[in-house]
Amino acid sequence: GGGSRYPYPKYVWSPAGGWWVRPSNWATNTAVAAVGIAVLTYGVWNLSSKYEKRTIQPDRPIPSMLWAKEYTDKKEGH
C-alpha cells in the first residue's frame, strides 16, 4: 500500500526506527510496555487511595469509597 519503497538516507537515525521499520520483537516490546504501564498504574492507584481525603463527605455512596483508606478504615473500625 502507498506505492513502492523509495531510497532513503542511511545516515538518518530515528528513535522511532526510521523508514519502514518492522522490528522482529515487536510483540515482546509491546508486552514489556504494557506490563510497565500496568505496574505504574497500580502504584499510582495505591498511592492515590492511601492519601485520598474528602473535605466534604458525599451524601451518597461513590465508587472511590470502596478503595479509599479513609472509608475502608472506618468500615473496619465498626
Coordinates of C-alpha atoms in Angstrom, one line a residue:
G1 CA 0.0 0.0 0.0
G2 CA 1.1 3.5 -0.7
G3 CA 3.4 2.8 -3.5
S4 CA 6.9 1.3 -3.7
R5 CA 9.6 2.0 -1.2
Y6 CA 11.9 4.7 -2.3
P7 CA 15.6 5.2 -1.4
Y8 CA 16.2 6.9 1.9
P9 CA 19.3 8.3 3.6
K10 CA 21.0 5.6 5.7
Y11 CA 22.7 8.2 7.9
V12 CA 19.5 9.4 9.4
W13 CA 18.8 8.0 12.8
S14 CA 15.3 8.0 14.3
P15 CA 14.3 6.9 17.8
A16 CA 11.1 5.5 16.3
G17 CA 13.1 3.2 14.0
G18 CA 13.2 5.2 10.7
W19 CA 11.6 4.3 7.4
W20 CA 9.5 1.1 7.1
V21 CA 10.6 -0.4 10.4
R22 CA 9.3 -3.8 11.3
P23 CA 11.2 -5.0 14.5
S24 CA 11.1 -8.7 14.9
N25 CA 10.5 -8.5 18.6
W26 CA 7.5 -6.1 18.4
A27 CA 5.3 -8.4 20.5
T28 CA 7.8 -8.6 23.3
N29 CA 8.3 -4.8 23.2
T30 CA 4.6 -4.3 23.4
A31 CA 4.2 -6.8 26.3
V32 CA 7.0 -5.1 28.2
A33 CA 5.5 -1.7 27.7
A34 CA 2.0 -3.0 28.8
V35 CA 3.4 -4.6 31.9
G36 CA 5.3 -1.4 32.7
I37 CA 2.2 0.7 32.3
A38 CA 0.2 -1.7 34.5
V39 CA 2.8 -1.6 37.3
L40 CA 3.0 2.1 37.2
T41 CA -0.8 2.4 37.2
Y42 CA -1.1 0.0 40.1
G43 CA 1.5 2.0 42.1
V44 CA -0.2 5.4 41.4
W45 CA -3.6 3.9 42.2
N46 CA -2.4 2.6 45.6
L47 CA -0.7 5.8 46.5
S48 CA -3.7 7.8 45.5
S49 CA -6.1 5.7 47.5
K50 CA -3.8 5.9 50.5
Y51 CA -3.8 9.7 50.6
E52 CA -7.3 10.4 49.4
K53 CA -9.2 12.7 51.8
R54 CA -12.5 14.3 51.3
T55 CA -13.2 17.7 52.9
I56 CA -16.9 17.5 52.0
Q57 CA -18.3 14.0 52.6
P58 CA -20.5 12.6 49.8
D59 CA -24.2 12.3 50.6
R60 CA -24.5 9.0 48.7
P61 CA -22.0 6.2 48.1
I62 CA -19.4 6.8 45.4
P63 CA -17.1 4.2 43.8
S64 CA -13.9 5.5 45.4
M65 CA -15.4 4.7 48.8
L66 CA -14.7 1.1 48.1
W67 CA -10.9 1.5 48.0
A68 CA -10.0 4.8 49.7
K69 CA -8.2 4.3 53.0
E70 CA -10.4 6.9 54.7
Y71 CA -13.5 4.8 54.2
T72 CA -12.0 1.3 54.5
D73 CA -10.6 2.2 57.9
K74 CA -14.0 3.4 59.1
K75 CA -15.6 0.1 57.9
E76 CA -13.1 -2.0 59.8
G77 CA -13.4 0.1 63.0
H78 CA -17.2 -0.5 63.2

